[in-house]
Amino acid sequence: MTDRVTIGQAAAFAGVTVKTVRHYHKHGLIDEPRRDKSGYRRYGSADLLRLVQIRTLAAAGVPLAEIGAILDADPDRFAAALVDVERRLNDRIDDLIARRDMLHRLATGDRALLPDRVLAKLDRVAADLGFTPDDVTMAREGLVLIRALVPEGFDDYISQVERGLDDPRYVSLIRRMWRAAEWEPDDPRVDELATAMADHYLAHPALLPIPAGLQARADGAIRHRLLIHHGEEQKPAWIRLRALIEARMRSAGIDIASTPVAGGGDL
């Protein structure tokens, strides 16, 4: 049996470890050779070829559970199996590329959590309204929350906001609302703005930024509070502004207790 080698030599010649060879045996990918008179298992050239084939397919990403059937198949089935493996590898490559791109986008904050078209719209609106970088971040965070909390209504909400931005008066009020974030809560301009916004909503109720599906949810009130209170801890004037708008509209017979009318989610 001088033409045969030990498991250590076979592993070295095939470019794998002894542990790997034994792992292949365990999975039934290669038969264990018989022992010689000294009690050692000896591997011949056919075994070495099989080890190299297994190693090559495994390195290409073929699952060990499939390698045996591929190697034992006829030429046509072998070729078809390799085509299928290539397809799955391409799918994995596409997935990895998508994940890499996601990581690159995350380097710019939470922009990866919103569709490109929404980010493009936000960038344009931010420029038109004179948003500061902090304003842009808060608006983006509000949109991320809306998408997470009311996913089924997100697209309709964006379309609704886009329609509102065609109304010059509404745009002017929203611009003032964002400026109000820097006012003191008792600034008389807060009262004036609240009245103006409430009157505009009363005249144009379709402009009320209510994500579709919010009120239909059993836990809609909780989701609503998470949305409208986002950012308020940093903008005390918004708390008073929202309360005044709600009071003004309730006095007109409209209860908007579950309607977001200010805060980070309202562009």
GROMACS .gro file of N, CA and C in nm, residues 140-250:
model
  333
  140ARG      N    1  -3.713   6.406   0.938
  140ARG     CA    2  -3.684   6.271   0.888
  140ARG      C    3  -3.719   6.167   0.995
  141GLU      N    4  -3.686   6.196   1.119
  141GLU     CA    5  -3.719   6.103   1.227
  141GLU      C    6  -3.871   6.085   1.238
  142GLY      N    7  -3.944   6.195   1.221
  142GLY     CA    8  -4.089   6.187   1.227
  142GLY      C    9  -4.144   6.098   1.117
  143LEU      N   10  -4.088   6.110   0.997
  143LEU     CA   11  -4.133   6.026   0.885
  143LEU      C   12  -4.098   5.879   0.909
  144VAL      N   13  -3.982   5.855   0.967
  144VAL     CA   14  -3.943   5.717   1.000
  144VAL      C   15  -4.042   5.657   1.099
  145LEU      N   16  -4.082   5.737   1.198
  145LEU     CA   17  -4.179   5.688   1.297
  145LEU      C   18  -4.314   5.659   1.233
  146ILE      N   19  -4.358   5.748   1.145
  146ILE     CA   20  -4.487   5.725   1.078
  146ILE      C   21  -4.481   5.597   0.997
  147ARG      N   22  -4.371   5.578   0.925
  147ARG     CA   23  -4.359   5.456   0.843
  147ARG      C   24  -4.356   5.331   0.929
  148ALA      N   25  -4.295   5.341   1.049
  148ALA     CA   26  -4.287   5.225   1.137
  148ALA      C   27  -4.420   5.197   1.207
  149LEU      N   28  -4.488   5.305   1.249
  149LEU     CA   29  -4.608   5.288   1.330
  149LEU      C   30  -4.735   5.271   1.247
  150VAL      N   31  -4.737   5.329   1.128
  150VAL     CA   32  -4.855   5.316   1.041
  150VAL      C   33  -4.807   5.285   0.899
  151PRO      N   34  -4.743   5.171   0.878
  151PRO     CA   35  -4.683   5.141   0.747
  151PRO      C   36  -4.784   5.139   0.633
  152GLU      N   37  -4.906   5.092   0.663
  152GLU     CA   38  -5.005   5.082   0.556
  152GLU      C   39  -5.054   5.219   0.509
  153GLY      N   40  -5.032   5.323   0.590
  153GLY     CA   41  -5.080   5.456   0.553
  153GLY      C   42  -4.969   5.551   0.512
  154PHE      N   43  -4.844   5.500   0.507
  154PHE     CA   44  -4.731   5.589   0.482
  154PHE      C   45  -4.736   5.654   0.344
  155ASP      N   46  -4.760   5.575   0.240
  155ASP     CA   47  -4.761   5.631   0.104
  155ASP      C   48  -4.871   5.734   0.087
  156ASP      N   49  -4.990   5.705   0.142
  156ASP     CA   50  -5.099   5.801   0.134
  156ASP      C   51  -5.064   5.929   0.210
  157TYR      N   52  -4.997   5.912   0.323
  157TYR     CA   53  -4.957   6.029   0.403
  157TYR      C   54  -4.862   6.118   0.322
  158ILE      N   55  -4.764   6.056   0.257
  158ILE     CA   56  -4.669   6.134   0.177
  158ILE      C   57  -4.742   6.207   0.064
  159SER      N   58  -4.836   6.138  -0.001
  159SER     CA   59  -4.913   6.202  -0.108
  159SER      C   60  -4.995   6.318  -0.053
  160GLN      N   61  -5.049   6.301   0.067
  160GLN     CA   62  -5.128   6.406   0.130
  160GLN      C   63  -5.042   6.528   0.161
  161VAL      N   64  -4.922   6.503   0.211
  161VAL     CA   65  -4.830   6.613   0.239
  161VAL      C   66  -4.793   6.685   0.110
  162GLU      N   67  -4.770   6.608   0.004
  162GLU     CA   68  -4.734   6.669  -0.124
  162GLU      C   69  -4.846   6.760  -0.174
  163ARG      N   70  -4.971   6.717  -0.157
  163ARG     CA   71  -5.084   6.803  -0.197
  163ARG      C   72  -5.088   6.929  -0.112
  164GLY      N   73  -5.059   6.915   0.015
  164GLY     CA   74  -5.060   7.031   0.103
  164GLY      C   75  -4.954   7.132   0.064
  165LEU      N   76  -4.841   7.082   0.015
  165LEU     CA   77  -4.732   7.172  -0.022
  165LEU      C   78  -4.761   7.249  -0.150
  166ASP      N   79  -4.870   7.215  -0.218
  166ASP     CA   80  -4.914   7.295  -0.333
  166ASP      C   81  -4.996   7.415  -0.290
  167ASP      N   82  -5.029   7.422  -0.160
  167ASP     CA   83  -5.109   7.533  -0.105
  167ASP      C   84  -5.013   7.635  -0.042
  168PRO      N   85  -4.993   7.751  -0.106
  168PRO     CA   86  -4.898   7.850  -0.054
  168PRO      C   87  -4.928   7.892   0.089
  169ARG      N   88  -5.055   7.906   0.123
  169ARG     CA   89  -5.091   7.946   0.259
  169ARG      C   90  -5.049   7.839   0.359
  170TYR      N   91  -5.073   7.714   0.324
  170TYR     CA   92  -5.035   7.604   0.413
  170TYR      C   93  -4.883   7.600   0.430
  171VAL      N   94  -4.809   7.618   0.321
  171VAL     CA   95  -4.663   7.618   0.328
  171VAL      C   96  -4.615   7.729   0.420
  172SER      N   97  -4.679   7.847   0.410
  172SER     CA   98  -4.642   7.959   0.496
  172SER      C   99  -4.665   7.926   0.643
  173LEU      N  100  -4.777   7.860   0.671
  173LEU     CA  101  -4.807   7.824   0.810
  173LEU      C  102  -4.709   7.718   0.863
  174ILE      N  103  -4.677   7.621   0.780
  174ILE     CA  104  -4.582   7.519   0.823
  174ILE      C  105  -4.444   7.580   0.846
  175ARG      N  106  -4.406   7.675   0.762
  175ARG     CA  107  -4.277   7.742   0.781
  175ARG      C  108  -4.277   7.814   0.917
  176ARG      N  109  -4.387   7.882   0.949
  176ARG     CA  110  -4.397   7.951   1.078
  176ARG      C  111  -4.399   7.852   1.194
  177MET      N  112  -4.465   7.736   1.173
  177MET     CA  113  -4.469   7.635   1.279
  177MET      C  114  -4.328   7.589   1.315
  178TRP      N  115  -4.245   7.565   1.214
  178TRP     CA  116  -4.109   7.522   1.242
  178TRP      C  117  -4.028   7.634   1.308
  179ARG      N  118  -4.055   7.758   1.270
  179ARG     CA  119  -3.987   7.870   1.336
  179ARG      C  120  -4.032   7.879   1.482
  180ALA      N  121  -4.158   7.848   1.506
  180ALA     CA  122  -4.213   7.857   1.642
  180ALA      C  123  -4.143   7.763   1.739
  181ALA      N  124  -4.075   7.663   1.686
  181ALA     CA  125  -4.005   7.570   1.773
  181ALA      C  126  -3.900   7.640   1.858
  182GLU      N  127  -3.854   7.755   1.813
  182GLU     CA  128  -3.752   7.829   1.886
  182GLU      C  129  -3.813   7.938   1.975
  183TRP      N  130  -3.945   7.956   1.971
  183TRP     CA  131  -4.009   8.059   2.053
  183TRP      C  132  -4.027   8.010   2.196
  184GLU      N  133  -4.050   8.106   2.285
  184GLU     CA  134  -4.089   8.071   2.420
  184GLU      C  135  -4.236   8.030   2.419
  185PRO      N  136  -4.276   7.938   2.505
  185PRO     CA  137  -4.415   7.893   2.504
  185PRO      C  138  -4.517   8.004   2.523
  186ASP      N  139  -4.480   8.108   2.600
  186ASP     CA  140  -4.576   8.216   2.625
  186ASP      C  141  -4.564   8.330   2.525
  187ASP      N  142  -4.490   8.310   2.419
  187ASP     CA  143  -4.478   8.412   2.315
  187ASP      C  144  -4.616   8.432   2.252
  188PRO      N  145  -4.665   8.556   2.244
  188PRO     CA  146  -4.798   8.580   2.186
  188PRO      C  147  -4.811   8.531   2.042
  189ARG      N  148  -4.699   8.515   1.973
  189ARG     CA  149  -4.705   8.465   1.836
  189ARG      C  150  -4.754   8.320   1.831
  190VAL      N  151  -4.736   8.245   1.940
  190VAL     CA  152  -4.784   8.108   1.945
  190VAL      C  153  -4.937   8.107   1.935
  191ASP      N  154  -5.002   8.198   2.009
  191ASP     CA  155  -5.149   8.207   2.004
  191ASP      C  156  -5.195   8.244   1.864
  192GLU      N  157  -5.128   8.342   1.803
  192GLU     CA  158  -5.167   8.388   1.670
  192GLU      C  159  -5.152   8.275   1.568
  193LEU      N  160  -5.041   8.202   1.578
  193LEU     CA  161  -5.016   8.093   1.483
  193LEU      C  162  -5.117   7.980   1.504
  194ALA      N  163  -5.148   7.949   1.629
  194ALA     CA  164  -5.244   7.842   1.657
  194ALA      C  165  -5.379   7.874   1.596
  195THR      N  166  -5.423   7.999   1.609
  195THR     CA  167  -5.551   8.040   1.552
  195THR      C  168  -5.549   8.030   1.400
  196ALA      N  169  -5.438   8.075   1.341
  196ALA     CA  170  -5.426   8.073   1.195
  196ALA      C  171  -5.425   7.930   1.143
  197MET      N  172  -5.351   7.840   1.210
  197MET     CA  173  -5.345   7.701   1.165
  197MET      C  174  -5.479   7.631   1.183
  198ALA      N  175  -5.543   7.653   1.296
  198ALA     CA  176  -5.673   7.591   1.321
  198ALA      C  177  -5.775   7.638   1.218
  199ASP      N  178  -5.775   7.768   1.189
  199ASP     CA  179  -5.869   7.821   1.090
  199ASP      C  180  -5.844   7.760   0.953
  200HIS      N  181  -5.718   7.741   0.919
  200HIS     CA  182  -5.686   7.685   0.787
  200HIS      C  183  -5.727   7.538   0.781
  201TYR      N  184  -5.705   7.464   0.888
  201TYR     CA  185  -5.748   7.325   0.892
  201TYR      C  186  -5.900   7.314   0.885
  202LEU      N  187  -5.969   7.406   0.951
  202LEU     CA  188  -6.115   7.405   0.947
  202LEU      C  189  -6.166   7.432   0.806
  203ALA      N  190  -6.097   7.522   0.737
  203ALA     CA  191  -6.137   7.555   0.601
  203ALA      C  192  -6.093   7.448   0.501
  204HIS      N  193  -5.986   7.377   0.535
  204HIS     CA  194  -5.931   7.275   0.444
  204HIS      C  195  -5.901   7.148   0.525
  205PRO      N  196  -6.002   7.077   0.570
  205PRO     CA  197  -5.981   6.959   0.655
  205PRO      C  198  -5.898   6.849   0.589
  206ALA      N  199  -5.893   6.848   0.457
  206ALA     CA  200  -5.813   6.745   0.389
  206ALA      C  201  -5.663   6.762   0.415
  207LEU      N  202  -5.625   6.881   0.466
  207LEU     CA  203  -5.484   6.906   0.493
  207LEU      C  204  -5.440   6.849   0.627
  208LEU      N  205  -5.534   6.808   0.709
  208LEU     CA  206  -5.496   6.749   0.838
  208LEU      C  207  -5.410   6.625   0.811
  209PRO      N  208  -5.285   6.625   0.857
  209PRO     CA  209  -5.194   6.514   0.827
  209PRO      C  210  -5.222   6.392   0.913
  210ILE      N  211  -5.323   6.315   0.873
  210ILE     CA  212  -5.361   6.195   0.948
  210ILE      C  213  -5.319   6.072   0.868
  211PRO      N  214  -5.222   5.995   0.914
  211PRO     CA  215  -5.185   5.873   0.841
  211PRO      C  216  -5.304   5.777   0.831
  212ALA      N  217  -5.334   5.733   0.711
  212ALA     CA  218  -5.446   5.641   0.691
  212ALA      C  219  -5.426   5.514   0.773
  213GLY      N  220  -5.533   5.471   0.837
  213GLY     CA  221  -5.528   5.348   0.916
  213GLY      C  222  -5.499   5.369   1.063
  214LEU      N  223  -5.455   5.490   1.100
  214LEU     CA  224  -5.420   5.516   1.239
  214LEU      C  225  -5.541   5.500   1.330
  215GLN      N  226  -5.651   5.565   1.293
  215GLN     CA  227  -5.768   5.563   1.378
  215GLN      C  228  -5.839   5.428   1.379
  216ALA      N  229  -5.811   5.344   1.279
  216ALA     CA  230  -5.874   5.212   1.273
  216ALA      C  231  -5.804   5.109   1.362
  217ARG      N  232  -5.688   5.142   1.411
  217ARG     CA  233  -5.612   5.048   1.494
  217ARG      C  234  -5.661   5.051   1.638
  218ALA      N  235  -5.662   4.934   1.701
  218ALA     CA  236  -5.703   4.925   1.841
  218ALA      C  237  -5.609   5.004   1.931
  219ASP      N  238  -5.481   5.007   1.894
  219ASP     CA  239  -5.383   5.083   1.973
  219ASP      C  240  -5.347   5.214   1.904
  220GLY      N  241  -5.441   5.264   1.822
  220GLY     CA  242  -5.415   5.387   1.747
  220GLY      C  243  -5.382   5.505   1.835
  221ALA      N  244  -5.447   5.515   1.952
  221ALA     CA  245  -5.423   5.629   2.041
  221ALA      C  246  -5.279   5.630   2.090
  222ILE      N  247  -5.226   5.510   2.121
  222ILE     CA  248  -5.087   5.503   2.167
  222ILE      C  249  -4.992   5.542   2.055
  223ARG      N  250  -5.017   5.488   1.937
  223ARG     CA  251  -4.931   5.521   1.822
  223ARG      C  252  -4.938   5.670   1.792
  224HIS      N  253  -5.058   5.726   1.803
  224HIS     CA  254  -5.077   5.868   1.778
  224HIS      C  255  -4.996   5.953   1.874
  225ARG      N  256  -4.999   5.918   2.002
  225ARG     CA  257  -4.924   5.995   2.101
  225ARG      C  258  -4.774   5.989   2.073
  226LEU      N  259  -4.725   5.872   2.032
  226LEU     CA  260  -4.583   5.860   1.999
  226LEU      C  261  -4.546   5.953   1.884
  227LEU      N  262  -4.638   5.966   1.789
  227LEU     CA  263  -4.610   6.050   1.672
  227LEU      C  264  -4.613   6.198   1.706
  228ILE      N  265  -4.721   6.243   1.769
  228ILE     CA  266  -4.736   6.387   1.787
  228ILE      C  267  -4.645   6.444   1.894
  229HIS      N  268  -4.600   6.358   1.987
  229HIS     CA  269  -4.513   6.410   2.092
  229HIS      C  270  -4.366   6.401   2.057
  230HIS      N  271  -4.336   6.343   1.941
  230HIS     CA  272  -4.196   6.334   1.902
  230HIS      C  273  -4.137   6.474   1.885
  231GLY      N  274  -4.029   6.499   1.956
  231GLY     CA  275  -3.960   6.627   1.944
  231GLY      C  276  -4.010   6.733   2.039
  232GLU      N  277  -4.126   6.711   2.101
  232GLU     CA  278  -4.182   6.815   2.188
  232GLU      C  279  -4.095   6.842   2.311
  233GLU      N  280  -4.023   6.738   2.356
  233GLU     CA  281  -3.940   6.760   2.475
  233GLU      C  282  -3.831   6.862   2.447
  234GLN      N  283  -3.798   6.878   2.319
  234GLN     CA  284  -3.697   6.978   2.282
  234GLN      C  285  -3.760   7.109   2.237
  235LYS      N  286  -3.891   7.110   2.212
  235LYS     CA  287  -3.959   7.227   2.157
  235LYS      C  288  -4.084   7.259   2.242
  236PRO      N  289  -4.067   7.318   2.359
  236PRO     CA  290  -4.182   7.344   2.447
  236PRO      C  291  -4.292   7.427   2.382
  237ALA      N  292  -4.257   7.515   2.291
  237ALA     CA  293  -4.359   7.599   2.226
  237ALA      C  294  -4.455   7.513   2.144
  238TRP      N  295  -4.406   7.401   2.093
  238TRP     CA  296  -4.493   7.312   2.014
  238TRP      C  297  -4.602   7.249   2.101
  239ILE      N  298  -4.569   7.223   2.227
  239ILE     CA  299  -4.669   7.163   2.316
  239ILE      C  300  -4.788   7.257   2.331
  240ARG      N  301  -4.757   7.384   2.353
  240ARG     CA  302  -4.865   7.482   2.369
  240ARG      C  303  -4.936   7.506   2.237
  241LEU      N  304  -4.862   7.510   2.128
  241LEU     CA  305  -4.921   7.531   1.997
  241LEU      C  306  -5.021   7.420   1.966
  242ARG      N  307  -4.981   7.296   1.989
  242ARG     CA  308  -5.070   7.185   1.961
  242ARG      C  309  -5.196   7.192   2.047
  243ALA      N  310  -5.177   7.221   2.175
  243ALA     CA  311  -5.293   7.229   2.266
  243ALA      C  312  -5.390   7.338   2.223
  244LEU      N  313  -5.338   7.451   2.180
  244LEU     CA  314  -5.424   7.562   2.137
  244LEU      C  315  -5.500   7.527   2.008
  245ILE      N  316  -5.432   7.461   1.916
  245ILE     CA  317  -5.499   7.421   1.791
  245ILE      C  318  -5.612   7.323   1.821
  246GLU      N  319  -5.583   7.225   1.906
  246GLU     CA  320  -5.686   7.127   1.940
  246GLU      C  321  -5.805   7.193   2.008
  247ALA      N  322  -5.777   7.286   2.099
  247ALA     CA  323  -5.887   7.356   2.170
  247ALA      C  324  -5.970   7.437   2.072
  248ARG      N  325  -5.902   7.505   1.980
  248ARG     CA  326  -5.973   7.590   1.883
  248ARG      C  327  -6.064   7.505   1.795
  249MET      N  328  -6.016   7.389   1.752
  249MET     CA  329  -6.095   7.304   1.664
  249MET      C  330  -6.207   7.234   1.740
  250ARG      N  331  -6.182   7.198   1.866
  250ARG     CA  332  -6.289   7.139   1.945
  250ARG      C  333  -6.403   7.238   1.966
   0.00000   0.00000   0.00000
